[in-house]
XYZ file of C-alpha atoms in Angstrom:
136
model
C -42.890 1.510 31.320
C -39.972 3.283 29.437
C -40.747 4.277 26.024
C -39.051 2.812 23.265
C -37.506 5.943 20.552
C -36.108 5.412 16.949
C -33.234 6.954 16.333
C -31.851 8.734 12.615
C -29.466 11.167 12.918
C -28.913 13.640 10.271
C -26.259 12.518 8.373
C -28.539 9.336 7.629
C -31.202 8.615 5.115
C -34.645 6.985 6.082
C -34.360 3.392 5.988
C -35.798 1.705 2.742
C -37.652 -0.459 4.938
C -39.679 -0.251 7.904
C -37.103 0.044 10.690
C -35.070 2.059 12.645
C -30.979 2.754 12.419
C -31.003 2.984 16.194
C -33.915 1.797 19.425
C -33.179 2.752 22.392
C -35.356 1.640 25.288
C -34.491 2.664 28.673
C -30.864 2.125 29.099
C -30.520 -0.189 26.113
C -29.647 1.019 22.800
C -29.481 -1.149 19.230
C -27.639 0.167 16.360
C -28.985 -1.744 12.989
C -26.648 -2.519 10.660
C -24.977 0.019 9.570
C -22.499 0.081 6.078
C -20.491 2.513 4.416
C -22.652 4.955 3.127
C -21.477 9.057 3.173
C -23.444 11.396 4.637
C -26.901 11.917 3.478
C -27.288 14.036 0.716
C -31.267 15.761 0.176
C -32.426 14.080 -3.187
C -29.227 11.627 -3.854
C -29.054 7.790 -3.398
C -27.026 6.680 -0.965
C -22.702 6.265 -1.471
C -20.389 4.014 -0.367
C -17.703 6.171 1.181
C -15.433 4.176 -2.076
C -13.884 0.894 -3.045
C -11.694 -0.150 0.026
C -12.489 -1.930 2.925
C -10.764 0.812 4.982
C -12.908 3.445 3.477
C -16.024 1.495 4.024
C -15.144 0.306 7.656
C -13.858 3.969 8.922
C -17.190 5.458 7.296
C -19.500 2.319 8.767
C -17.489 2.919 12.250
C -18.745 7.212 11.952
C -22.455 5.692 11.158
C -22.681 3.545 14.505
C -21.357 6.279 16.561
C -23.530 8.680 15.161
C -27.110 6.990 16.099
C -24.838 6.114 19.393
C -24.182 10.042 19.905
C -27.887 10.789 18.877
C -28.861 8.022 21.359
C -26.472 9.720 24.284
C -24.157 6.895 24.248
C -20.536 6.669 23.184
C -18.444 3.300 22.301
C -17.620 3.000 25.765
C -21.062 2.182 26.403
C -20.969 -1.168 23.786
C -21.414 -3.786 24.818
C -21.319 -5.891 21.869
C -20.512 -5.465 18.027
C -21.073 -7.886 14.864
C -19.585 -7.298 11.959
C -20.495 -8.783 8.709
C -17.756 -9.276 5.865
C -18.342 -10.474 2.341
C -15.210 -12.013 1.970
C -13.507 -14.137 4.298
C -10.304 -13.073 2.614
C -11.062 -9.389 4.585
C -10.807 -10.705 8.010
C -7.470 -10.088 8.860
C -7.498 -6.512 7.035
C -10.730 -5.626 9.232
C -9.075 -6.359 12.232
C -6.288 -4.265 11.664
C -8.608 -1.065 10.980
C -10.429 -2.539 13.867
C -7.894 -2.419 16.333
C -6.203 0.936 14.861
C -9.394 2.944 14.878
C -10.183 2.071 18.585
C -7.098 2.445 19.775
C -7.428 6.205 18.340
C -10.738 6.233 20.542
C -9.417 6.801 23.605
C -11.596 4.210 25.431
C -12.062 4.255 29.260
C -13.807 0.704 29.629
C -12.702 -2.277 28.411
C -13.598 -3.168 24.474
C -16.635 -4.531 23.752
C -17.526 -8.418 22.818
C -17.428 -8.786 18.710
C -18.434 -11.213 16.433
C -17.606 -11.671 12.834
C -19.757 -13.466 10.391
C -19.885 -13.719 6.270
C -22.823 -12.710 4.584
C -23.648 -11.162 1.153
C -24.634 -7.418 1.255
C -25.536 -5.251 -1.800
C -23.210 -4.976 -4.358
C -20.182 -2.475 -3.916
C -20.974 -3.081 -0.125
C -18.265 -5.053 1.575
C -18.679 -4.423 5.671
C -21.980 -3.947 7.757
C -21.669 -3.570 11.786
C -24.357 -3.401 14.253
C -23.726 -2.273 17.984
C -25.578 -3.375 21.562
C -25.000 -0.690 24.041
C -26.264 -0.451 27.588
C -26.068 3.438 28.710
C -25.607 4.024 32.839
């Protein structure tokens, strides 16, 4: 039986609940949730990268590939992404820094399934994504 291992890279805080920012089982890897929070900083609360929904989605998109690096995957290996707005009103903005920032990628397979939801997040907080990958 394969072992199942949390993953937290460095640049992220512990969770302030009990769970993991990335699972990875085998050749299966979750990314939780993931918003716009900077770099972890010893001793400071968490920061949203700023204001903007670009700022926030460009700094959520570094989170998910970081616990997909630490997990030894890459967006290539995603299967399937959900992003959560807070205002409907964002959708067509999102997609734009959507489809710019992985057409910067580079990837080699084609892009992954996505669905987009509304939900209400912390205050300040206006994206969350969470990412499915299957490694191999």
């Amino acid at each position: 039986m394969t072992e199942k291992t949390a993953l937290t890279p460095s640049t992220h805080t512990t969770p302030p609940a009990k769970f993991s920012h990335g699972v990875k089982k085998g050749n299966i890897l979750q990314v939780a949730g993931q918003v716009g929070f900077l770099p972890a900083v010893e001793g400071q609360a968490p920061t949203p990268a700023g204001p903007t929904l670009r700022e926030q989605t460009l700094q959520t998109f570094a989170n998910v590939k970081a616990i997909l690096e630490e997990g030894g995957a890459s967006w290539d290996d995603v299967m399937m992404m959900r992003v959560y707005l807070t205002d409907v009103d964002h959708f067509a903005e999102m997609n734009a820094i959507y489809n710019e920032y992985f057409e910067e990628q580079g990837l080699k397979a084609p892009a992954s399934a996505r669905t987009t939801v509304y939900v209400g997040l912390p205050e300040g907080l206006l994206i969350e994504i969470d990412a499915l990958a299957v490694l191999g």
